[in-house]
Coordinates of C-alpha atoms and ligand atoms in Angstrom, one line a residue:
M20 CA -5.0 -12.2 71.9
T21 CA -7.5 -11.2 74.5
Q22 CA -11.1 -10.5 74.5
T23 CA -12.5 -7.2 75.1
A24 CA -14.5 -7.5 78.6
A25 CA -17.9 -6.9 77.2
S26 CA -17.8 -7.0 73.3
P27 CA -21.1 -6.4 71.5
S28 CA -22.5 -9.4 69.7
P29 CA -21.1 -9.9 66.3
A30 CA -24.8 -9.3 65.3
S31 CA -24.0 -5.7 65.6
A32 CA -21.6 -6.2 62.4
V33 CA -23.5 -8.4 59.9
R34 CA -26.9 -8.4 58.2
G35 CA -26.9 -12.3 57.9
R36 CA -28.0 -14.7 60.6
V37 CA -26.0 -14.6 64.0
L38 CA -26.5 -17.5 66.4
L39 CA -25.1 -17.4 70.0
A40 CA -25.1 -20.4 72.4
A41 CA -28.3 -19.5 74.2
D42 CA -30.1 -19.4 70.9
A43 CA -32.2 -22.1 69.4
G44 CA -30.6 -23.9 66.9
F45 CA -27.1 -22.6 67.6
A46 CA -26.0 -26.5 68.5
E47 CA -27.2 -28.1 65.1
A48 CA -25.7 -24.7 63.3
A49 CA -22.4 -25.0 65.0
R50 CA -22.1 -29.0 64.3
P51 CA -19.7 -30.0 61.0
W52 CA -20.8 -32.1 58.5
N53 CA -18.4 -34.9 59.8
R54 CA -20.5 -36.0 62.6
H55 CA -17.6 -37.4 64.5
I56 CA -16.2 -34.3 65.2
E57 CA -17.2 -32.0 68.2
Q58 CA -16.4 -28.3 68.0
S59 CA -16.8 -25.4 70.2
V60 CA -17.5 -21.9 69.1
A61 CA -18.9 -18.8 70.7
A62 CA -21.0 -17.8 67.7
V63 CA -22.1 -18.9 64.1
V64 CA -22.7 -16.4 61.3
E65 CA -24.4 -17.4 58.2
V66 CA -22.8 -14.4 56.4
A67 CA -25.3 -12.5 53.8
D68 CA -22.3 -11.4 51.3
A69 CA -18.6 -10.5 51.2
D70 CA -19.6 -7.4 52.9
D71 CA -20.7 -9.3 55.8
I72 CA -17.4 -11.0 56.0
A73 CA -15.5 -7.6 55.7
G74 CA -17.8 -6.3 58.5
L75 CA -17.1 -9.6 60.9
V76 CA -13.5 -9.4 60.2
R77 CA -13.3 -5.9 61.4
Y78 CA -15.6 -6.6 64.2
A79 CA -13.1 -9.7 65.1
G80 CA -10.0 -7.5 65.0
T81 CA -11.7 -4.7 67.2
H82 CA -12.8 -7.2 69.8
G83 CA -10.4 -9.9 69.9
W84 CA -12.6 -12.6 68.0
V85 CA -10.9 -15.4 65.8
V86 CA -12.8 -15.9 62.7
T87 CA -12.8 -19.7 61.3
V88 CA -14.6 -20.3 58.2
Q89 CA -16.2 -23.5 57.7
P90 CA -18.8 -23.9 54.5
S91 CA -19.8 -27.3 55.3
G92 CA -17.4 -28.8 58.0
H93 CA -16.1 -31.9 55.7
G94 CA -12.4 -31.0 56.9
A95 CA -13.3 -30.1 60.4
T96 CA -10.7 -31.2 63.2
G97 CA -12.7 -30.2 66.4
D98 CA -9.7 -27.9 67.3
T99 CA -11.2 -24.4 66.8
G100 CA -8.8 -22.8 69.2
A101 CA -11.9 -21.7 71.3
E102 CA -9.7 -22.1 74.6
D103 CA -7.6 -19.0 73.7
A104 CA -10.4 -16.4 72.2
P105 CA -14.0 -16.3 71.3
V106 CA -14.1 -18.0 68.1
V107 CA -16.9 -17.1 65.2
L108 CA -17.7 -19.9 62.8
V109 CA -18.6 -18.5 59.4
R110 CA -21.1 -20.2 57.3
T111 CA -20.9 -19.4 53.6
G112 CA -23.9 -21.1 52.2
R113 CA -25.6 -17.8 50.7
L114 CA -22.2 -16.7 48.8
N115 CA -23.6 -19.3 46.0
R116 CA -23.3 -17.4 42.8
I117 CA -21.7 -19.3 39.7
I118 CA -21.0 -17.6 36.5
V119 CA -19.9 -19.7 33.8
D120 CA -18.2 -18.1 30.7
Q121 CA -18.3 -20.6 28.1
V122 CA -16.0 -18.6 25.5
A123 CA -13.4 -17.9 28.2
R124 CA -13.7 -21.2 29.9
T125 CA -13.9 -19.6 33.1
A126 CA -16.2 -20.1 36.4
R127 CA -16.4 -17.3 39.2
V128 CA -17.5 -19.1 42.2
G129 CA -18.8 -18.2 45.3
A130 CA -17.6 -19.2 48.8
G131 CA -20.6 -21.5 49.4
V132 CA -20.5 -23.4 46.1
T133 CA -20.0 -27.2 46.2
W134 CA -18.4 -29.2 43.7
G135 CA -21.4 -30.8 42.5
Q136 CA -23.3 -27.4 42.0
L137 CA -20.3 -26.0 39.6
Q138 CA -20.2 -29.3 37.9
V139 CA -23.9 -29.0 36.7
A140 CA -23.2 -25.1 35.8
A141 CA -20.1 -26.2 33.6
A142 CA -21.6 -29.5 32.1
P143 CA -23.8 -28.0 29.6
S144 CA -21.0 -26.1 27.8
G145 CA -18.9 -29.3 27.7
L146 CA -16.6 -28.1 30.5
T147 CA -15.4 -29.3 33.8
G148 CA -13.9 -28.1 36.8
L149 CA -11.3 -30.1 38.8
P150 CA -13.6 -31.8 41.2
G151 CA -12.4 -34.8 43.7
S152 CA -14.8 -37.8 44.6
S153 CA -17.3 -35.7 46.9
P154 CA -20.0 -33.6 45.0
V155 CA -20.7 -31.6 48.3
V156 CA -17.1 -30.3 49.3
S157 CA -17.1 -26.7 48.7
V158 CA -15.0 -25.6 45.9
V159 CA -13.1 -23.2 47.8
G160 CA -12.3 -25.3 50.6
F161 CA -10.8 -27.8 48.1
I162 CA -8.7 -25.3 46.2
L163 CA -7.2 -23.8 49.4
G164 CA -5.9 -27.3 50.1
G165 CA -4.5 -27.7 47.0
G166 CA -7.2 -30.3 45.8
L167 CA -6.9 -33.7 44.3
S168 CA -9.2 -34.0 41.3
W169 CA -10.4 -36.8 39.4
F170 CA -8.5 -34.9 36.5
S171 CA -5.3 -34.2 38.5
R172 CA -3.1 -36.1 36.4
R173 CA -4.1 -34.4 33.5
H174 CA -4.5 -30.8 34.7
G175 CA -2.8 -30.7 38.0
W176 CA -3.7 -29.8 41.5
G177 CA -7.3 -27.8 41.6
A178 CA -5.2 -25.0 42.9
D179 CA -3.2 -24.7 39.5
S180 CA -6.3 -23.6 37.8
V181 CA -7.3 -20.8 40.0
L182 CA -6.9 -17.3 38.2
A183 CA -8.2 -15.1 40.9
F184 CA -9.5 -14.9 44.5
E185 CA -11.9 -12.5 46.0
I186 CA -10.8 -12.2 49.5
V187 CA -11.2 -10.1 52.8
D188 CA -7.7 -9.4 54.3
A189 CA -7.1 -9.4 58.1
A190 CA -7.8 -5.6 58.1
G191 CA -11.2 -6.3 57.0
R192 CA -10.4 -5.0 53.3
R193 CA -12.1 -6.8 50.2
R194 CA -9.4 -7.3 47.6
R195 CA -8.9 -8.9 44.4
I196 CA -5.8 -10.8 44.0
G197 CA -4.8 -13.1 41.1
R198 CA -2.0 -14.5 38.7
S199 CA -1.0 -10.7 37.6
S200 CA -0.8 -9.6 41.3
D201 CA 2.7 -8.5 42.4
G202 CA 4.5 -7.7 45.8
S203 CA 2.8 -8.9 48.7
D204 CA -0.8 -9.7 47.1
A205 CA 1.5 -12.1 44.8
E206 CA 2.8 -13.8 48.1
L207 CA -0.7 -14.1 49.6
F208 CA -2.1 -15.5 46.2
W209 CA 0.5 -18.2 46.3
A210 CA -0.1 -19.0 50.0
L211 CA -3.9 -19.4 49.1
L212 CA -3.0 -21.9 46.4
G213 CA -2.7 -25.0 48.8
G214 CA -1.6 -23.2 51.9
G215 CA -5.2 -23.4 53.4
G216 CA -7.6 -21.0 55.0
D217 CA -5.0 -19.2 57.8
V218 CA -4.2 -16.0 55.8
A219 CA -7.4 -14.6 54.4
V220 CA -11.5 -15.1 53.8
V221 CA -12.1 -16.1 50.2
T222 CA -15.3 -14.8 49.3
E223 CA -15.1 -16.0 45.6
V224 CA -12.6 -17.6 43.3
E225 CA -12.2 -17.5 39.3
V226 CA -11.1 -20.9 38.1
E227 CA -10.2 -22.1 34.6
L228 CA -12.5 -24.9 33.2
H229 CA -11.3 -27.6 31.2
P230 CA -12.7 -29.1 27.9
A231 CA -14.6 -32.4 28.5
P232 CA -16.6 -33.1 25.3
A233 CA -16.5 -36.8 26.5
V234 CA -15.9 -38.1 29.9
Y235 CA -16.2 -42.2 30.5
G236 CA -16.0 -43.4 34.0
G237 CA -17.7 -45.7 36.7
R238 CA -17.0 -48.4 39.2
M239 CA -16.1 -52.1 38.7
V240 CA -16.9 -54.6 41.7
W241 CA -15.6 -58.1 42.5
P242 CA -15.7 -60.1 45.6
A243 CA -12.5 -59.3 47.7
T244 CA -11.1 -63.0 46.9
H245 CA -10.0 -61.5 43.7
A246 CA -8.2 -58.7 45.3
D247 CA -4.8 -60.3 44.6
E248 CA -5.5 -60.2 40.8
V249 CA -7.4 -56.8 40.6
L250 CA -4.5 -55.1 42.5
S251 CA -2.1 -56.6 40.0
R252 CA -4.3 -55.4 36.9
F253 CA -4.3 -52.0 38.8
R254 CA -0.5 -52.0 38.9
E255 CA -0.3 -52.9 35.3
V256 CA -2.7 -50.6 34.1
T257 CA -1.4 -47.5 36.0
A258 CA 2.1 -48.1 35.3
S259 CA 1.3 -47.1 31.5
A260 CA -1.6 -44.8 31.9
P261 CA -2.1 -41.9 29.9
E262 CA -2.6 -38.5 31.8
S263 CA -6.3 -38.5 30.8
L264 CA -7.0 -41.9 32.7
T265 CA -7.4 -42.0 36.5
V266 CA -7.6 -45.2 38.1
W267 CA -8.4 -45.9 42.1
T268 CA -8.7 -49.3 43.5
D269 CA -10.7 -49.9 47.0
L270 CA -10.9 -52.7 49.4
L271 CA -14.6 -52.1 50.6
R272 CA -16.4 -53.5 53.5
F273 CA -19.6 -52.5 53.9
P274 CA -21.3 -53.5 57.5
G275 CA -23.1 -56.8 57.3
A276 CA -21.8 -57.6 53.7
D277 CA -19.0 -59.6 52.1
P278 CA -15.8 -57.8 51.5
L279 CA -15.4 -56.4 48.0
V280 CA -12.6 -54.9 45.8
A281 CA -13.5 -52.3 43.2
I282 CA -11.7 -50.2 40.5
D283 CA -13.1 -46.6 40.2
T284 CA -12.1 -44.8 37.0
T285 CA -12.4 -41.6 34.8
Y286 CA -11.3 -41.1 31.3
L287 CA -11.1 -37.7 29.6
G288 CA -12.1 -38.9 26.2
D289 CA -14.3 -41.3 24.4
S290 CA -15.5 -44.6 25.3
V291 CA -13.8 -46.9 23.0
A292 CA -10.2 -45.5 24.0
A293 CA -11.0 -45.9 27.5
R294 CA -12.2 -49.5 27.1
A295 CA -9.1 -50.3 25.3
L296 CA -6.8 -48.9 28.2
L297 CA -9.1 -50.6 31.0
A298 CA -9.2 -54.0 29.1
P299 CA -6.9 -56.0 31.5
F300 CA -9.7 -55.6 34.1
D301 CA -12.1 -57.5 31.6
R302 CA -9.9 -60.4 31.9
V303 CA -10.4 -60.8 35.9
S304 CA -13.3 -63.2 36.4
G305 CA -16.1 -63.0 38.6
R306 CA -17.1 -59.2 38.4
L307 CA -20.4 -58.4 40.2
S308 CA -20.9 -55.0 38.7
D309 CA -19.7 -52.7 36.2
S310 CA -21.3 -49.2 36.2
R311 CA -18.9 -47.8 33.5
A312 CA -20.8 -45.5 31.1
V313 CA -20.4 -42.4 29.2
L314 CA -20.9 -39.5 32.1
R315 CA -21.7 -36.1 32.0
A316 CA -19.0 -34.1 33.8
D317 CA -21.9 -33.4 36.8
E318 CA -22.4 -37.3 37.2
L319 CA -18.4 -37.9 38.5
G320 CA -19.8 -37.8 42.3
A321 CA -21.8 -40.9 41.6
I322 CA -18.7 -42.9 41.1
T323 CA -17.6 -43.8 44.5
A324 CA -21.3 -43.0 45.9
E325 CA -19.6 -41.3 49.2
P326 CA -22.4 -40.1 51.5
T327 CA -23.7 -36.6 50.6
A328 CA -25.6 -36.1 54.0
P329 CA -23.6 -35.2 57.0
S330 CA -22.4 -38.4 58.3
A331 CA -19.4 -39.8 61.1
G332 CA -16.0 -40.5 59.5
L333 CA -12.4 -41.2 60.6
S334 CA -9.9 -41.1 57.7
C335 CA -6.1 -41.0 57.3
A336 CA -4.0 -40.8 54.5
T337 CA -0.4 -41.4 53.5
L338 CA 1.3 -40.8 49.9
L339 CA 3.2 -44.0 48.5
T340 CA 6.4 -43.9 47.0
G341 CA 5.7 -47.0 44.8
F342 CA 3.0 -49.8 44.8
D343 CA 4.5 -53.0 43.9
E344 CA 3.5 -56.5 44.6
H345 CA 4.9 -56.5 47.9
T346 CA 2.5 -53.2 48.5
A347 CA -0.2 -54.9 47.3
K348 CA -0.1 -58.1 49.4
A349 CA 0.8 -55.8 52.8
L350 CA -2.6 -54.2 52.0
I351 CA -4.5 -57.2 51.3
A352 CA -3.0 -59.0 54.4
A353 CA -3.6 -55.7 56.6
P354 CA -6.4 -55.7 59.0
T355 CA -9.6 -54.0 57.5
E356 CA -12.0 -54.6 60.2
R357 CA -14.4 -51.6 60.5
Q358 CA -12.5 -49.9 57.4
L359 CA -15.1 -49.3 55.0
S360 CA -12.6 -48.4 52.4
V361 CA -8.8 -48.6 51.7
Q362 CA -8.3 -46.7 48.8
V363 CA -5.4 -46.3 46.6
R364 CA -5.4 -43.6 44.1
H365 CA -3.2 -43.5 41.2
L366 CA -1.5 -39.7 41.0
G367 CA 1.5 -38.8 39.0
G368 CA 0.9 -37.1 35.4
A369 CA 0.6 -33.3 35.7
L370 CA 0.7 -33.5 39.4
A371 CA 4.5 -34.3 39.3
G372 CA 5.3 -31.2 37.3
P373 CA 5.8 -27.7 37.7
T374 CA 3.3 -25.9 39.8
A375 CA 2.9 -22.2 40.9
T376 CA 1.2 -23.2 44.1
A377 CA 1.9 -23.5 47.5
S378 CA 1.1 -27.3 47.3
G379 CA 4.0 -28.0 45.2
P380 CA 5.0 -31.1 42.8
L381 CA 3.7 -34.1 44.2
V382 CA 6.1 -36.7 42.9
E383 CA 4.7 -39.9 44.8
P384 CA 2.8 -41.8 42.4
Y385 CA 0.1 -43.3 45.0
L386 CA -2.1 -42.1 47.6
L387 CA -3.5 -44.7 50.3
Y388 CA -6.5 -43.4 52.0
L389 CA -8.2 -45.0 54.7
F390 CA -11.8 -44.3 55.7
G391 CA -13.6 -45.9 58.7
L392 CA -16.9 -45.8 60.7
P393 CA -16.6 -44.7 64.0
G394 CA -19.5 -44.9 66.7
T395 CA -19.3 -46.2 70.0
P396 CA -15.8 -45.6 72.0
E397 CA -14.8 -49.4 71.3
A398 CA -15.7 -49.0 67.6
T399 CA -13.7 -45.6 67.3
T400 CA -10.8 -47.3 69.1
A401 CA -11.0 -50.4 66.7
V402 CA -11.0 -47.9 63.6
E403 CA -8.3 -46.1 64.8
A404 CA -6.1 -49.4 65.6
G405 CA -6.9 -50.7 62.3
Q406 CA -5.7 -47.7 60.4
E407 CA -2.4 -47.4 62.5
D408 CA -2.0 -51.3 61.4
T409 CA -2.7 -50.5 58.0
L410 CA -0.1 -47.9 58.0
A411 CA 2.3 -49.7 59.6
A412 CA 2.1 -52.6 57.0
V413 CA 3.1 -50.0 54.2
A414 CA 5.7 -48.3 56.2
G415 CA 8.3 -49.2 54.0
W416 CA 6.6 -47.2 50.9
R417 CA 5.2 -43.9 52.7
G418 CA 5.9 -40.6 51.5
S419 CA 7.2 -37.6 53.1
R420 CA 4.2 -35.8 53.5
V421 CA 0.2 -35.8 53.4
P422 CA -1.6 -33.7 50.9
F423 CA -3.5 -30.6 53.0
T424 CA -6.9 -32.0 52.2
F425 CA -5.9 -35.4 53.1
L426 CA -4.8 -34.2 56.8
A427 CA -6.5 -35.7 59.6
P428 CA -7.6 -34.3 63.1
G429 CA -4.4 -34.4 65.1
Q430 CA -2.2 -33.7 62.3
R431 CA -0.6 -30.3 61.5
A432 CA -0.4 -28.1 58.3
S433 CA 3.5 -28.8 58.6
D434 CA 2.9 -32.5 58.0
A435 CA 1.5 -31.5 54.5
F436 CA 4.5 -29.4 53.1
P437 CA 8.3 -29.7 53.0
P438 CA 10.4 -27.6 55.5
E439 CA 11.0 -24.6 53.2
T440 CA 7.2 -24.3 52.3
I441 CA 5.8 -24.0 55.7
T442 CA 8.6 -21.7 56.7
R443 CA 7.4 -19.5 53.8
L444 CA 3.9 -19.9 54.7
R445 CA 4.5 -18.9 58.4
E446 CA 6.1 -16.0 57.2
I447 CA 3.3 -14.8 54.9
K448 CA 0.9 -15.5 57.8
R449 CA 2.8 -13.3 60.2
R450 CA 3.0 -10.6 57.8
H451 CA -0.6 -10.6 56.5
D452 CA -2.4 -11.8 59.8
P453 CA -0.1 -10.5 62.6
A454 CA -2.7 -10.5 65.2
G455 CA -4.2 -14.0 64.6
T456 CA -7.6 -13.2 63.5
F457 CA -8.0 -16.1 61.1
R458 CA -7.6 -19.6 61.8
A459 CA -8.0 -22.4 59.4
N460 CA -8.6 -26.2 60.3
F461 CA -4.8 -26.9 60.3
P462 CA -3.3 -23.6 61.3
L463 CA 0.1 -22.7 59.7
E464 CA 1.5 -22.0 63.2
G465 CA 0.1 -25.1 64.8
Ligands
LIG513 C1 -16.2 -37.7 51.4 C2 -15.0 -36.8 51.2 C3 -14.4 -36.9 50.1 C4 -13.3 -36.3 49.8 N1 -12.7 -36.1 48.6 C5 -11.4 -35.6 48.4 C6 -10.9 -35.4 46.8 O1 -11.2 -36.3 46.3 N2 -9.8 -34.8 46.9 C7 -9.5 -33.6 47.9 O2 -8.3 -33.2 47.5 N3 -10.3 -33.7 48.9 C8 -11.2 -34.5 49.1 N4 -11.6 -34.4 50.4 C9 -11.1 -33.3 51.6 C10 -11.9 -32.0 51.1 O3 -11.2 -31.7 49.9 C11 -11.2 -31.0 52.5 O4 -11.8 -31.5 53.3 C12 -11.7 -29.6 52.1 O5 -10.9 -28.7 53.0 C13 -13.1 -29.5 52.4 O6 -13.7 -28.3 52.2 P1 -15.0 -27.9 52.8 O7 -15.2 -26.4 52.4 O8 -16.1 -28.4 51.9 O9 -15.0 -28.1 54.2 P2 -15.0 -27.3 55.6 O10 -14.4 -28.1 56.7 O11 -16.2 -26.5 55.6 O12 -13.6 -26.2 55.3 C14 -12.5 -26.7 55.3 C15 -11.4 -25.7 55.4 O13 -11.1 -25.0 54.4 C16 -10.8 -23.6 54.8 N5 -11.8 -22.6 54.1 C17 -13.1 -22.9 53.4 N6 -13.6 -22.1 52.7 C18 -13.0 -21.0 53.0 C19 -13.1 -19.6 52.8 N7 -13.8 -19.4 51.8 N8 -12.0 -18.8 53.0 C20 -11.3 -19.3 54.1 N9 -10.7 -20.4 54.4 C21 -11.9 -21.3 54.1 C22 -11.0 -23.4 56.4 O14 -9.9 -23.5 56.8 C23 -11.7 -24.8 56.5 O15 -11.6 -25.2 57.9 C24 -12.8 -35.2 50.7 C25 -13.4 -35.2 52.0 C26 -14.7 -36.0 52.3 C27 -15.4 -35.7 53.5

C-alpha cells in the first residue's frame, strides 16, 4: 500500500476531533492504556459516530492510510505497521450508547462502552453480560478476541453471546451482520466472533444478556506459605465444580509486601450453595482476608482489584492441559520475582463445548496468566526472564494455543488458532479487506 504524496488531513473526512503529530495533546492521545507500550501513528481520531468511521475508512482507502481501532489500548502491542503506511488510530469513546432490553434479555452496546458500564446498565434488571476480570476493557475489543469471562464456564466465550454487529466494511459501507446473515456476511460474522478486529470496524454489538438474580463471589487471601494447601484445595474444588462456579488462584507479590496466595471466585447462584461448594477452602488455616459476599453484577470488577487507570504491565499466558500436584509444585517453586500475579484460571464447562465462533472449543481445562511490573530496562528484563522461567517450569502441561485476548506483544494471531482456522480467517481477510485498510493489534496475516 502506498500513500498518496500529498493526502489531505483525515479531518477532511470526519466531524470528530483529529490530532496530528504537530498538535498539542497528540502524544497523550496516541498513548495506549498499557503505558509499557510505545506506539507510532500519524493521526488520532476521536470519532463522533458510526458515520465518522465510515467516512474515515473511505478516506483511508482513497489515500492509502491504515485504520487501527483502539478504544483504550489494553491490548496494544506497539506494532501498528506505521513503517509501511500512515496509520490513523481510532478512539471510540464517543460511541457510548447502551440500550438494555430487559424483556428480550439483550443489550446494544456502542464500540466505546466498557464492561463496567454495561454491567451497571444490566444489573438493575437482574441480568449480566459476560465480563472478564477488568471493568475497563471495552466490550467490543473483548468480544472480537473471543473473550474469557467469569461466566464462560456457564455461557461460553463472550463471542458466543453475540447476536449481531453493526460494522463499517473496508469499502466504508455501514452494514448489520448477525446470526441470520448468509453468504459472505455470514463468514464475516464468524470471523469477528473471536478472530480479532482485522476484517471490519465494529461500531455497535448486540449481545444476549444472562439471568443473574443472585451472584456470589470475592477473594480469599493467605500467606504464600500456605500455597501448597490452597493449590491442593483448588485442584479438589475445580475437579468437580459445576459450570456456575468459577475459581481462579493467584500467587501474588505486591512490591514491599510478603508474598500471598489467593482464591478468586464467582458463583451464579445463591450464597448457601456457593459456600458449600467452596467449603474446602474454609479448612485451610491462616486466612488473612475473605471478601466473599452476595454481589451485584456490576461489582465483579472489584474481585481481583486490577488497576483501572492506565498503567504499565507485561503479561503472557499459556493454556494448561491439566493442573495436578506436580504442576502446582512447579508453579510454587518457579521464580516469581517481579511477577505481581501468577494466576491459574479454571476453564472447561461450556468453553469446551460446541461453538459457532472462530475461537472454537477450548478443551484445555486451565489457563496460566503471568502479570509483571516493568520499569527500568533491568526490571523489564527481570520480568521477562521470570515469565520465561515460569513457562519453562510448566512446559510439560502447555496447551497448543493461546486465547486471542491473552496473546502478548511479539506473538501472532496464528498462535491463537488451529491451522485450519487461521487459514480460513486469512482467506476472509483477503476477500473482505484486499487492500489491507484495517490493522488489528494481532493482524491475521502477521
Ligand atoms: C487488566 C486486564 C484484564 C484483562 N482480563 C481479561 C479477561 O478476564 N478475559 C479476557 O478475555 N481478556 C482479558 N483481558 C484482555 C482484553 O480483553 C483484551 O486486551 C482486549 O482486546 C481489550 O480490548 P480493548 O478494546 O479494551 O483494548 P484495545 O487495545 O483498545 O483494543 C484491542 C484490539 O481490539 C480490536 N478492536 C477493539 N475495538 C474494535 C472495534 N470497534 N472495531 C474493530 N476492532 C476493534 C483492535 O484490533 C484493537 O487493537 C484483560 C486485559 C487487561 C489489561
